[in-house]
Short mmCIF file of N, CA and C in Angstrom, two decimals:
data_model
loop_
_atom_site.label_atom_id
_atom_site.label_comp_id
_atom_site.label_asym_id
_atom_site.label_seq_id
_atom_site.Cartn_x
_atom_site.Cartn_y
_atom_site.Cartn_z
N MET P 710 -18.64 32.30 -0.05
CA MET P 710 -18.56 32.65 -1.57
C MET P 710 -17.05 32.66 -1.92
N ASP P 711 -16.68 32.23 -3.05
CA ASP P 711 -15.35 32.14 -3.49
C ASP P 711 -14.73 33.45 -4.07
N ARG P 712 -13.43 33.55 -3.31
CA ARG P 712 -13.02 35.06 -3.44
C ARG P 712 -12.41 35.18 -5.23
N LEU P 713 -12.18 34.12 -5.76
CA LEU P 713 -11.84 33.71 -7.27
C LEU P 713 -12.88 33.80 -8.32
N THR P 714 -12.30 34.72 -9.58
CA THR P 714 -13.30 34.11 -10.47
C THR P 714 -13.39 32.67 -10.68
N LYS P 715 -14.41 32.31 -11.78
CA LYS P 715 -14.67 31.09 -12.04
C LYS P 715 -13.34 30.77 -13.01
N GLU P 716 -12.74 31.50 -13.78
CA GLU P 716 -11.80 31.32 -14.76
C GLU P 716 -10.59 31.21 -13.85
N GLN P 717 -10.13 31.99 -12.85
CA GLN P 717 -9.18 32.01 -11.82
C GLN P 717 -9.02 30.45 -11.14
N ARG P 718 -10.35 30.17 -10.56
CA ARG P 718 -10.31 28.97 -9.85
C ARG P 718 -10.00 27.85 -10.64
N HIS P 719 -10.57 27.74 -11.83
CA HIS P 719 -10.29 26.50 -12.99
C HIS P 719 -9.10 26.56 -13.24
N ARG P 720 -8.15 27.80 -13.57
CA ARG P 720 -6.74 27.79 -13.82
C ARG P 720 -5.92 27.18 -12.74
N ASN P 721 -6.29 27.59 -11.33
CA ASN P 721 -5.91 27.13 -10.20
C ASN P 721 -5.77 25.60 -10.12
N MET P 722 -7.07 25.02 -10.40
CA MET P 722 -7.30 23.64 -10.15
C MET P 722 -6.62 22.87 -11.16
N ALA P 723 -6.65 23.44 -12.66
CA ALA P 723 -6.01 22.42 -13.44
C ALA P 723 -4.67 22.40 -13.40
N ALA P 724 -3.95 23.53 -12.86
CA ALA P 724 -2.38 23.43 -12.49
C ALA P 724 -1.86 22.40 -11.65
N ILE P 725 -3.24 21.76 -10.63
CA ILE P 725 -2.41 20.75 -10.02
C ILE P 725 -2.39 19.24 -10.69
N HIS P 726 -1.27 18.84 -10.48
CA HIS P 726 -1.03 17.71 -10.89
C HIS P 726 -0.73 16.44 -9.89
N GLY P 727 -0.99 15.26 -10.69
CA GLY P 727 -0.81 13.92 -9.96
C GLY P 727 0.35 13.63 -9.57
N ARG P 728 1.20 13.87 -10.30
CA ARG P 728 2.62 13.17 -9.89
C ARG P 728 3.77 14.36 -9.64
N ASP P 729 4.63 13.99 -9.25
CA ASP P 729 5.85 14.62 -8.45
C ASP P 729 5.39 15.94 -7.64
N THR P 730 4.50 15.41 -6.81
CA THR P 730 3.94 16.53 -5.48
C THR P 730 5.02 16.54 -4.71
N LYS P 731 4.96 17.67 -3.64
CA LYS P 731 5.79 18.00 -2.89
C LYS P 731 5.95 16.89 -1.86
N PRO P 732 4.73 16.41 -1.39
CA PRO P 732 4.74 15.10 -0.36
C PRO P 732 5.32 13.98 -0.98
N GLU P 733 5.00 13.68 -2.41
CA GLU P 733 5.66 12.52 -2.97
C GLU P 733 7.11 12.68 -2.76
N MET P 734 7.65 13.95 -3.42
CA MET P 734 9.14 13.89 -3.43
C MET P 734 9.88 13.79 -2.02
N ILE P 735 9.14 14.23 -0.83
CA ILE P 735 9.77 14.14 0.52
C ILE P 735 10.01 12.47 0.51
N VAL P 736 8.89 11.49 0.25
CA VAL P 736 9.16 10.32 0.38
C VAL P 736 10.19 9.75 -0.56
N ARG P 737 10.14 9.95 -1.54
CA ARG P 737 10.98 9.43 -2.69
C ARG P 737 12.58 9.71 -2.23
N LYS P 738 12.79 10.92 -1.70
CA LYS P 738 14.09 11.36 -1.32
C LYS P 738 14.55 10.76 -0.19
N PHE P 739 13.54 10.47 0.91
CA PHE P 739 13.98 9.84 1.97
C PHE P 739 14.28 8.12 1.65
N LEU P 740 13.61 7.60 1.03
CA LEU P 740 13.45 6.34 0.51
C LEU P 740 15.01 6.06 -0.41
N PHE P 741 15.15 6.82 -1.28
CA PHE P 741 16.30 6.81 -2.12
C PHE P 741 17.65 6.93 -1.06
N ALA P 742 17.63 8.06 -0.20
CA ALA P 742 18.96 7.89 0.67
C ALA P 742 18.88 6.79 1.61
N ARG P 743 18.00 5.97 2.06
CA ARG P 743 17.75 4.76 2.72
C ARG P 743 18.33 3.55 1.96
N GLY P 744 18.51 3.73 0.66
CA GLY P 744 18.72 2.63 -0.18
C GLY P 744 17.71 2.01 -0.74
N PHE P 745 16.68 2.35 -0.45
CA PHE P 745 15.34 1.57 -1.17
C PHE P 745 15.36 2.20 -2.59
N ARG P 746 15.13 1.04 -3.51
CA ARG P 746 15.11 1.47 -4.81
C ARG P 746 13.66 1.27 -5.47
N TYR P 747 13.15 2.11 -6.28
CA TYR P 747 11.71 1.93 -6.77
C TYR P 747 11.59 2.57 -8.06
N ARG P 748 10.10 2.00 -8.59
CA ARG P 748 9.79 2.65 -9.78
C ARG P 748 8.59 3.48 -9.66
N LEU P 749 8.52 4.28 -10.51
CA LEU P 749 7.28 5.42 -10.29
C LEU P 749 6.26 5.04 -11.35
N ASN P 750 4.90 5.03 -10.73
CA ASN P 750 3.79 4.96 -11.41
C ASN P 750 3.69 3.68 -12.45
N HIS P 751 3.75 2.65 -11.99
CA HIS P 751 4.30 1.47 -12.90
C HIS P 751 2.73 1.16 -13.31
N PRO P 752 2.88 1.33 -14.87
CA PRO P 752 1.55 1.24 -15.58
C PRO P 752 0.82 0.03 -15.78
N ARG P 753 1.55 -1.02 -15.34
CA ARG P 753 0.67 -2.34 -15.60
C ARG P 753 -0.04 -2.86 -14.10
N LEU P 754 0.20 -2.11 -13.09
CA LEU P 754 -0.49 -2.27 -11.87
C LEU P 754 -1.69 -1.58 -11.77
N PRO P 755 -2.85 -1.79 -11.12
CA PRO P 755 -3.73 -1.21 -10.81
C PRO P 755 -3.81 0.08 -10.00
N GLY P 756 -4.23 1.25 -10.46
CA GLY P 756 -4.14 2.43 -9.93
C GLY P 756 -2.80 3.20 -10.13
N HIS P 757 -1.87 2.57 -10.90
CA HIS P 757 -0.49 3.35 -11.10
C HIS P 757 0.23 3.79 -9.71
N PRO P 758 0.43 2.93 -8.98
CA PRO P 758 0.86 3.34 -7.65
C PRO P 758 1.91 4.44 -7.81
N ASP P 759 1.94 5.18 -6.73
CA ASP P 759 3.39 6.40 -6.85
C ASP P 759 4.63 5.97 -6.94
N LEU P 760 4.80 4.77 -5.97
CA LEU P 760 6.00 4.32 -5.76
C LEU P 760 5.98 2.81 -5.93
N VAL P 761 6.81 1.79 -6.51
CA VAL P 761 6.55 0.55 -6.46
C VAL P 761 7.85 -0.08 -6.10
N LEU P 762 8.04 -0.80 -5.13
CA LEU P 762 9.28 -1.43 -4.75
C LEU P 762 9.28 -2.99 -4.82
N ARG P 763 9.57 -3.49 -6.02
CA ARG P 763 9.24 -4.72 -6.34
C ARG P 763 9.88 -5.76 -5.40
N LYS P 764 11.09 -5.24 -4.88
CA LYS P 764 11.94 -6.40 -3.94
C LYS P 764 11.23 -6.68 -2.82
N TYR P 765 10.38 -5.60 -2.40
CA TYR P 765 9.59 -5.74 -1.12
C TYR P 765 8.16 -6.34 -1.56
N ARG P 766 7.76 -6.27 -2.58
CA ARG P 766 6.41 -6.51 -3.05
C ARG P 766 5.32 -5.49 -2.47
N THR P 767 5.98 -4.31 -2.50
CA THR P 767 5.14 -3.34 -1.84
C THR P 767 5.04 -2.23 -2.81
N VAL P 768 3.64 -1.49 -2.76
CA VAL P 768 3.40 -0.20 -3.59
C VAL P 768 2.92 0.80 -2.45
N ILE P 769 3.42 2.26 -2.72
CA ILE P 769 3.17 3.00 -1.81
C ILE P 769 2.42 4.17 -2.59
N PHE P 770 1.25 4.61 -1.85
CA PHE P 770 0.18 5.61 -2.55
C PHE P 770 0.65 6.87 -1.76
N VAL P 771 0.96 7.93 -2.45
CA VAL P 771 0.97 9.22 -1.55
C VAL P 771 -0.20 10.00 -1.72
N ASN P 772 -1.07 10.11 -0.63
CA ASN P 772 -2.26 11.07 -1.05
C ASN P 772 -2.70 12.21 -0.46
N GLY P 773 -3.09 13.10 -1.35
CA GLY P 773 -3.41 14.23 -0.72
C GLY P 773 -4.72 14.24 0.17
N CYS P 774 -4.51 14.84 1.24
CA CYS P 774 -5.83 14.88 2.25
C CYS P 774 -7.00 15.26 1.49
N PHE P 775 -7.03 16.35 0.73
CA PHE P 775 -8.33 17.05 0.01
C PHE P 775 -8.81 15.76 -1.18
N TRP P 776 -7.84 15.60 -2.03
CA TRP P 776 -8.29 14.80 -3.09
C TRP P 776 -9.01 13.48 -3.00
N HIS P 777 -8.38 12.88 -1.82
CA HIS P 777 -8.75 11.48 -1.18
C HIS P 777 -9.59 11.50 -0.19
N GLY P 778 -10.16 12.46 0.35
CA GLY P 778 -10.91 12.64 1.51
C GLY P 778 -10.38 11.93 2.57
N HIS P 779 -9.62 12.29 3.29
CA HIS P 779 -8.95 12.05 4.53
C HIS P 779 -9.81 12.18 5.96
N ASP P 780 -10.30 11.15 6.36
CA ASP P 780 -11.23 11.34 7.41
C ASP P 780 -10.74 11.72 8.44
N ASN P 781 -11.28 12.71 9.34
CA ASN P 781 -10.78 13.30 10.50
C ASN P 781 -9.64 14.03 10.45
N CYS P 782 -9.21 14.80 9.32
CA CYS P 782 -8.09 15.30 9.17
C CYS P 782 -8.46 16.95 9.03
N LYS P 783 -7.58 17.61 9.56
CA LYS P 783 -7.94 19.20 9.40
C LYS P 783 -7.77 19.77 8.16
N TYR P 784 -7.08 18.97 7.45
CA TYR P 784 -6.54 19.56 5.94
C TYR P 784 -7.59 19.01 4.93
N PHE P 785 -8.63 18.19 5.31
CA PHE P 785 -9.72 18.08 4.44
C PHE P 785 -11.30 18.58 4.71
N ARG P 786 -11.75 19.45 4.30
CA ARG P 786 -13.06 19.94 4.21
C ARG P 786 -13.32 20.60 2.64
N LEU P 787 -14.72 19.98 2.66
CA LEU P 787 -15.32 20.32 1.44
C LEU P 787 -15.56 21.74 1.09
N PRO P 788 -15.15 22.13 -0.25
CA PRO P 788 -15.44 23.40 -0.64
C PRO P 788 -16.79 24.20 -0.20
N LYS P 789 -17.10 25.12 0.07
CA LYS P 789 -18.36 25.89 0.02
C LYS P 789 -19.28 26.04 -0.96
N THR P 790 -18.47 26.01 -2.24
CA THR P 790 -19.44 26.16 -3.51
C THR P 790 -19.19 24.78 -4.34
N ASN P 791 -20.21 24.55 -4.99
CA ASN P 791 -20.42 23.34 -5.75
C ASN P 791 -20.34 22.19 -4.89
N ILE P 792 -20.87 22.19 -3.92
CA ILE P 792 -20.76 20.86 -2.76
C ILE P 792 -21.02 19.84 -3.38
N GLU P 793 -22.21 19.55 -4.40
CA GLU P 793 -22.63 18.03 -4.59
C GLU P 793 -21.53 17.65 -5.51
N PHE P 794 -21.01 18.60 -6.50
CA PHE P 794 -19.77 17.86 -7.49
C PHE P 794 -18.69 17.60 -6.48
N TRP P 795 -18.40 18.26 -5.61
CA TRP P 795 -16.99 17.96 -4.94
C TRP P 795 -17.48 16.64 -4.02
N SER P 796 -18.35 16.51 -3.55
CA SER P 796 -18.72 15.37 -2.55
C SER P 796 -18.51 14.12 -3.33
N ASN P 797 -19.31 14.15 -4.54
CA ASN P 797 -19.56 13.04 -5.27
C ASN P 797 -18.02 12.52 -6.08
N LYS P 798 -17.12 13.59 -6.31
CA LYS P 798 -15.90 13.64 -6.70
C LYS P 798 -14.89 12.87 -5.92
N ILE P 799 -14.86 13.29 -4.52
CA ILE P 799 -14.31 12.63 -3.48
C ILE P 799 -14.46 11.35 -3.09
N GLU P 800 -16.06 11.29 -3.05
CA GLU P 800 -16.46 9.88 -2.78
C GLU P 800 -16.16 8.74 -3.74
N ARG P 801 -16.03 9.19 -5.00
CA ARG P 801 -15.58 8.33 -6.01
C ARG P 801 -14.02 8.00 -6.09
N ASN P 802 -13.41 8.92 -5.74
CA ASN P 802 -11.85 8.78 -5.41
C ASN P 802 -11.66 7.51 -4.35
N LYS P 803 -12.48 8.05 -3.11
CA LYS P 803 -12.06 7.17 -2.23
C LYS P 803 -12.65 5.67 -2.61
N GLU P 804 -13.63 5.34 -3.36
CA GLU P 804 -14.03 3.83 -3.81
C GLU P 804 -13.05 3.38 -4.74
N ARG P 805 -12.39 4.25 -5.75
CA ARG P 805 -11.77 3.60 -6.48
C ARG P 805 -10.40 3.44 -5.73
N ASP P 806 -10.08 3.93 -4.90
CA ASP P 806 -8.71 3.73 -4.14
C ASP P 806 -8.81 2.51 -3.11
N LYS P 807 -9.96 2.25 -2.60
CA LYS P 807 -10.60 0.87 -2.11
C LYS P 807 -10.40 -0.17 -2.95
N LYS P 808 -11.03 -0.06 -4.34
CA LYS P 808 -11.16 -1.10 -5.16
C LYS P 808 -9.39 -1.72 -5.67
N GLU P 809 -8.78 -0.41 -6.02
CA GLU P 809 -7.27 -0.60 -6.63
C GLU P 809 -6.52 -1.55 -5.25
N GLN P 810 -6.77 -1.09 -3.96
CA GLN P 810 -5.98 -1.61 -3.18
C GLN P 810 -6.43 -3.14 -2.95
N CYS P 811 -7.43 -3.45 -2.98
CA CYS P 811 -8.18 -4.79 -3.17
C CYS P 811 -7.58 -5.65 -4.16
N GLN P 812 -7.41 -5.10 -5.16
CA GLN P 812 -7.01 -5.78 -6.50
C GLN P 812 -5.44 -5.84 -6.19
N LEU P 813 -4.62 -4.89 -5.71
CA LEU P 813 -3.55 -5.11 -5.44
C LEU P 813 -2.93 -6.44 -4.33
N ALA P 814 -3.89 -6.34 -3.43
CA ALA P 814 -3.52 -7.36 -2.34
C ALA P 814 -4.04 -8.72 -2.73
N ALA P 815 -4.99 -8.77 -3.80
CA ALA P 815 -5.12 -10.04 -4.25
C ALA P 815 -4.10 -10.45 -5.32
N MET P 816 -3.37 -9.66 -5.77
CA MET P 816 -2.17 -9.78 -6.64
C MET P 816 -0.85 -10.09 -5.80
N GLY P 817 -0.93 -9.96 -4.46
CA GLY P 817 0.24 -10.52 -3.54
C GLY P 817 0.80 -9.16 -3.05
N TRP P 818 0.43 -7.99 -3.71
CA TRP P 818 1.14 -6.84 -3.25
C TRP P 818 0.75 -6.33 -1.70
N HIS P 819 1.89 -5.93 -1.17
CA HIS P 819 1.61 -4.95 0.13
C HIS P 819 1.17 -3.50 -0.10
N CYS P 820 0.19 -2.99 0.32
CA CYS P 820 -0.33 -1.64 0.04
C CYS P 820 0.04 -0.70 1.17
N ILE P 821 0.75 0.53 1.17
CA ILE P 821 0.91 1.36 2.07
C ILE P 821 0.38 2.72 1.49
N THR P 822 -0.35 3.45 2.24
CA THR P 822 -0.87 4.82 1.99
C THR P 822 -0.45 5.76 3.12
N ILE P 823 0.21 6.80 2.49
CA ILE P 823 0.86 7.95 3.18
C ILE P 823 0.14 9.13 2.96
N TRP P 824 -0.41 9.88 3.82
CA TRP P 824 -1.46 10.76 3.70
C TRP P 824 -0.35 12.26 4.02
N GLU P 825 -0.87 13.23 3.17
CA GLU P 825 -0.34 14.59 3.10
C GLU P 825 0.12 14.95 4.37
N CYS P 826 -0.92 14.89 5.32
CA CYS P 826 -0.88 15.30 6.75
C CYS P 826 0.22 14.94 7.67
N GLN P 827 0.47 13.52 7.26
CA GLN P 827 1.68 13.03 8.00
C GLN P 827 2.90 13.14 7.62
N LEU P 828 3.07 14.12 6.49
CA LEU P 828 4.48 14.50 5.90
C LEU P 828 4.53 15.89 6.59
N LYS P 829 3.87 16.57 7.21
CA LYS P 829 4.12 18.00 7.70
C LYS P 829 5.42 17.99 8.74
N PRO P 830 5.76 18.88 8.91
CA PRO P 830 7.34 18.82 9.70
C PRO P 830 7.10 18.14 11.12
N LYS P 831 6.17 18.50 11.72
CA LYS P 831 5.90 17.76 13.19
C LYS P 831 6.24 16.33 13.24
N VAL P 832 5.56 15.80 12.28
CA VAL P 832 5.28 14.26 12.13
C VAL P 832 6.05 13.59 10.92
N GLN P 833 6.75 14.35 10.44
CA GLN P 833 7.49 13.81 8.97
C GLN P 833 8.40 12.79 9.36
N ILE P 834 9.62 12.92 10.32
CA ILE P 834 10.52 12.13 10.82
C ILE P 834 9.86 10.59 11.17
N GLN P 835 8.80 11.18 12.12
CA GLN P 835 8.26 9.63 12.63
C GLN P 835 7.52 8.76 11.55
N THR P 836 7.00 9.51 10.66
CA THR P 836 6.30 9.08 9.32
C THR P 836 7.17 8.30 8.82
N LEU P 837 8.24 8.81 8.29
CA LEU P 837 9.42 8.43 7.62
C LEU P 837 9.98 7.13 8.14
N GLU P 838 10.33 7.21 9.16
CA GLU P 838 11.04 6.31 10.05
C GLU P 838 10.11 5.01 10.16
N SER P 839 8.76 5.07 10.37
CA SER P 839 8.23 3.78 10.42
C SER P 839 7.86 3.10 9.31
N LEU P 840 7.89 4.11 8.31
CA LEU P 840 7.98 3.62 6.69
C LEU P 840 9.02 2.67 6.40
N ALA P 841 10.52 3.19 6.47
CA ALA P 841 11.50 2.25 6.54
C ALA P 841 11.48 0.94 7.59
N TYR P 842 10.90 1.26 8.73
CA TYR P 842 10.58 -0.17 9.79
C TYR P 842 9.86 -1.08 8.90
N THR P 843 8.72 -0.63 8.38
CA THR P 843 7.72 -1.43 7.92
C THR P 843 8.18 -2.10 6.59
N LEU P 844 8.87 -1.54 5.94
CA LEU P 844 9.24 -2.07 4.63
C LEU P 844 10.63 -2.93 5.03
N ASN P 845 11.25 -2.85 6.02
CA ASN P 845 12.39 -3.73 6.47
C ASN P 845 11.55 -5.25 7.08
N HIS P 846 10.38 -4.86 7.78
CA HIS P 846 9.53 -6.16 8.66
C HIS P 846 9.28 -6.58 7.41
N ILE P 847 8.41 -6.11 6.16
CA ILE P 847 7.75 -7.07 5.38
C ILE P 847 8.96 -7.80 4.38
N PHE P 848 10.30 -7.10 4.22
CA PHE P 848 11.43 -8.00 3.58
C PHE P 848 11.56 -9.19 4.54
N LEU P 849 11.71 -8.79 5.59
CA LEU P 849 12.23 -10.23 6.65
C LEU P 849 11.41 -11.31 6.68
N GLU P 850 9.76 -10.75 6.81
CA GLU P 850 8.60 -11.67 7.12
C GLU P 850 8.59 -12.62 5.58
N ASP P 851 8.87 -11.87 4.55
CA ASP P 851 8.63 -12.77 3.18
C ASP P 851 9.92 -13.71 2.92
N ARG P 852 11.01 -13.59 3.58
CA ARG P 852 12.07 -14.29 3.36
C ARG P 852 12.33 -15.31 4.51
N LYS P 853 11.53 -15.20 5.65
CA LYS P 853 11.52 -16.05 6.90
C LYS P 853 11.30 -17.53 6.34
N ILE P 854 12.31 -18.25 6.84
CA ILE P 854 12.29 -19.77 6.72
C ILE P 854 11.03 -20.34 7.54
N LYS P 855 10.26 -20.89 6.48
CA LYS P 855 8.77 -21.66 6.97
C LYS P 855 9.29 -22.97 7.28
N THR P 856 8.88 -23.36 8.24
CA THR P 856 8.90 -24.59 8.80
C THR P 856 7.41 -25.31 8.54
N TYR P 857 7.52 -26.61 8.12
CA TYR P 857 6.21 -27.33 7.86
C TYR P 857 6.24 -28.37 8.75
N GLU P 858 5.18 -28.84 9.35
CA GLU P 858 5.16 -30.02 10.11
C GLU P 858 4.29 -31.00 9.56
N LEU P 859 4.92 -32.32 10.04
CA LEU P 859 4.36 -33.61 9.05
C LEU P 859 3.42 -33.95 10.01
N PRO P 860 1.84 -34.21 9.37
CA PRO P 860 0.64 -34.78 10.22
C PRO P 860 1.03 -35.86 10.99
N ASP P 861 0.52 -36.15 12.17
CA ASP P 861 0.69 -37.05 12.81
C ASP P 861 0.33 -38.46 12.26
N THR P 862 1.39 -39.35 12.46
CA THR P 862 1.34 -40.80 12.04
C THR P 862 0.49 -41.54 12.85
N ASP P 863 -0.76 -42.07 12.55
CA ASP P 863 -1.47 -42.98 13.54
C ASP P 863 -1.27 -44.27 12.89
N SER P 864 -0.91 -45.42 13.71
CA SER P 864 -0.49 -46.49 13.15
C SER P 864 -1.64 -47.40 12.92
N THR P 865 -2.69 -47.09 13.14
CA THR P 865 -4.30 -47.69 12.99
C THR P 865 -4.62 -47.51 11.83
N LEU P 866 -4.04 -46.61 11.16
CA LEU P 866 -4.46 -46.16 9.60
C LEU P 866 -3.56 -46.84 8.69
N MET P 867 -2.60 -47.25 8.90
CA MET P 867 -1.76 -47.74 8.05
C MET P 867 -2.10 -49.07 7.11
N ALA P 868 -1.97 -48.93 5.91
CA ALA P 868 -2.60 -50.30 5.07
C ALA P 868 -1.39 -51.25 4.64
N ALA P 869 -1.19 -52.03 5.59
CA ALA P 869 -0.09 -52.99 5.46
C ALA P 869 -0.52 -54.31 5.70
N GLU P 870 0.62 -55.42 5.67
CA GLU P 870 0.31 -56.67 6.09
C GLU P 870 0.31 -56.68 7.68
N PRO P 871 -0.30 -57.55 8.22
CA PRO P 871 -0.04 -57.65 10.01
C PRO P 871 1.46 -58.28 10.20
N GLU P 872 1.74 -58.09 11.31
CA GLU P 872 3.05 -58.05 11.56
C GLU P 872 3.61 -59.55 11.55
N VAL P 873 4.44 -60.08 10.95
CA VAL P 873 5.01 -61.25 10.33
C VAL P 873 6.35 -61.74 11.47
N THR P 874 6.18 -62.71 12.05
CA THR P 874 7.33 -63.11 12.70
C THR P 874 8.25 -64.00 11.76
N TYR P 875 9.35 -63.81 11.55
CA TYR P 875 10.56 -64.42 10.54
C TYR P 875 11.36 -65.74 11.37
N GLY P 876 11.56 -66.53 10.63
CA GLY P 876 12.03 -67.83 11.17
C GLY P 876 11.01 -68.75 11.23
N ARG P 877 11.41 -70.00 12.15
CA ARG P 877 10.77 -71.18 11.99
C ARG P 877 9.05 -70.74 12.62
N ASN P 878 8.24 -71.81 11.80
CA ASN P 878 6.82 -71.76 12.16
C ASN P 878 6.96 -72.78 13.29
N LYS P 879 6.02 -72.44 14.40
CA LYS P 879 6.03 -73.46 15.57
C LYS P 879 4.99 -74.44 14.93
N GLN P 880 4.02 -74.45 14.05
CA GLN P 880 3.47 -75.49 13.73
C GLN P 880 4.00 -76.89 12.90
N GLN P 881 5.47 -76.57 12.54
CA GLN P 881 5.97 -77.89 11.79
C GLN P 881 6.49 -78.78 12.94
#
C-alpha cells in the first residue's frame, strides 16, 4: 500500500522532469571539463538525445533505471500499486528507446546509453573514464586512413589485340 495519498503521489511524480537531471549534470560536467563540446536535446534528431556530440557523430542518452526499465538493476522495480499501468508505460518506453536508437544508427550516429546506476559514486569514475575512452576511439576510427585494394588483374580477361612484334615481317 502506498504511504502517500493519491494527490501527494501525483504531485511527486509530476515534479520529475526529463531534462537537467542529476545524472545528466554529472555527465555534462565531466565531458565539458575534458574538452568535449555538445548540444543538448537536439530537436531534429529522433528521441531528442540528452547530449549530441556532432564532431564525434555520437549521441548520449542518460537514462533513469526506473523510467527506462533497466533490466537486472537493483534500482528498477515496479511499483506495487497500479502494476498494469506502470508495466505498460515502462515497456512502451523501452520499445521507443530501441526504435529511436535504430533510427539514429541508420542515420550514421553512434548511440551511447548511460544508466543512472552507472553514475553512483562507487562506479562513477570508471563509467565516465570509459565514456571518454569510447568517444576518443570513435573519433580516431572515423578519421582513420582507409586503404583500398585494387582487384587482382588477370591478363586472360584483357580485351586487347594480340601481342604484335614490331619491325620487319619474316614473310617478305
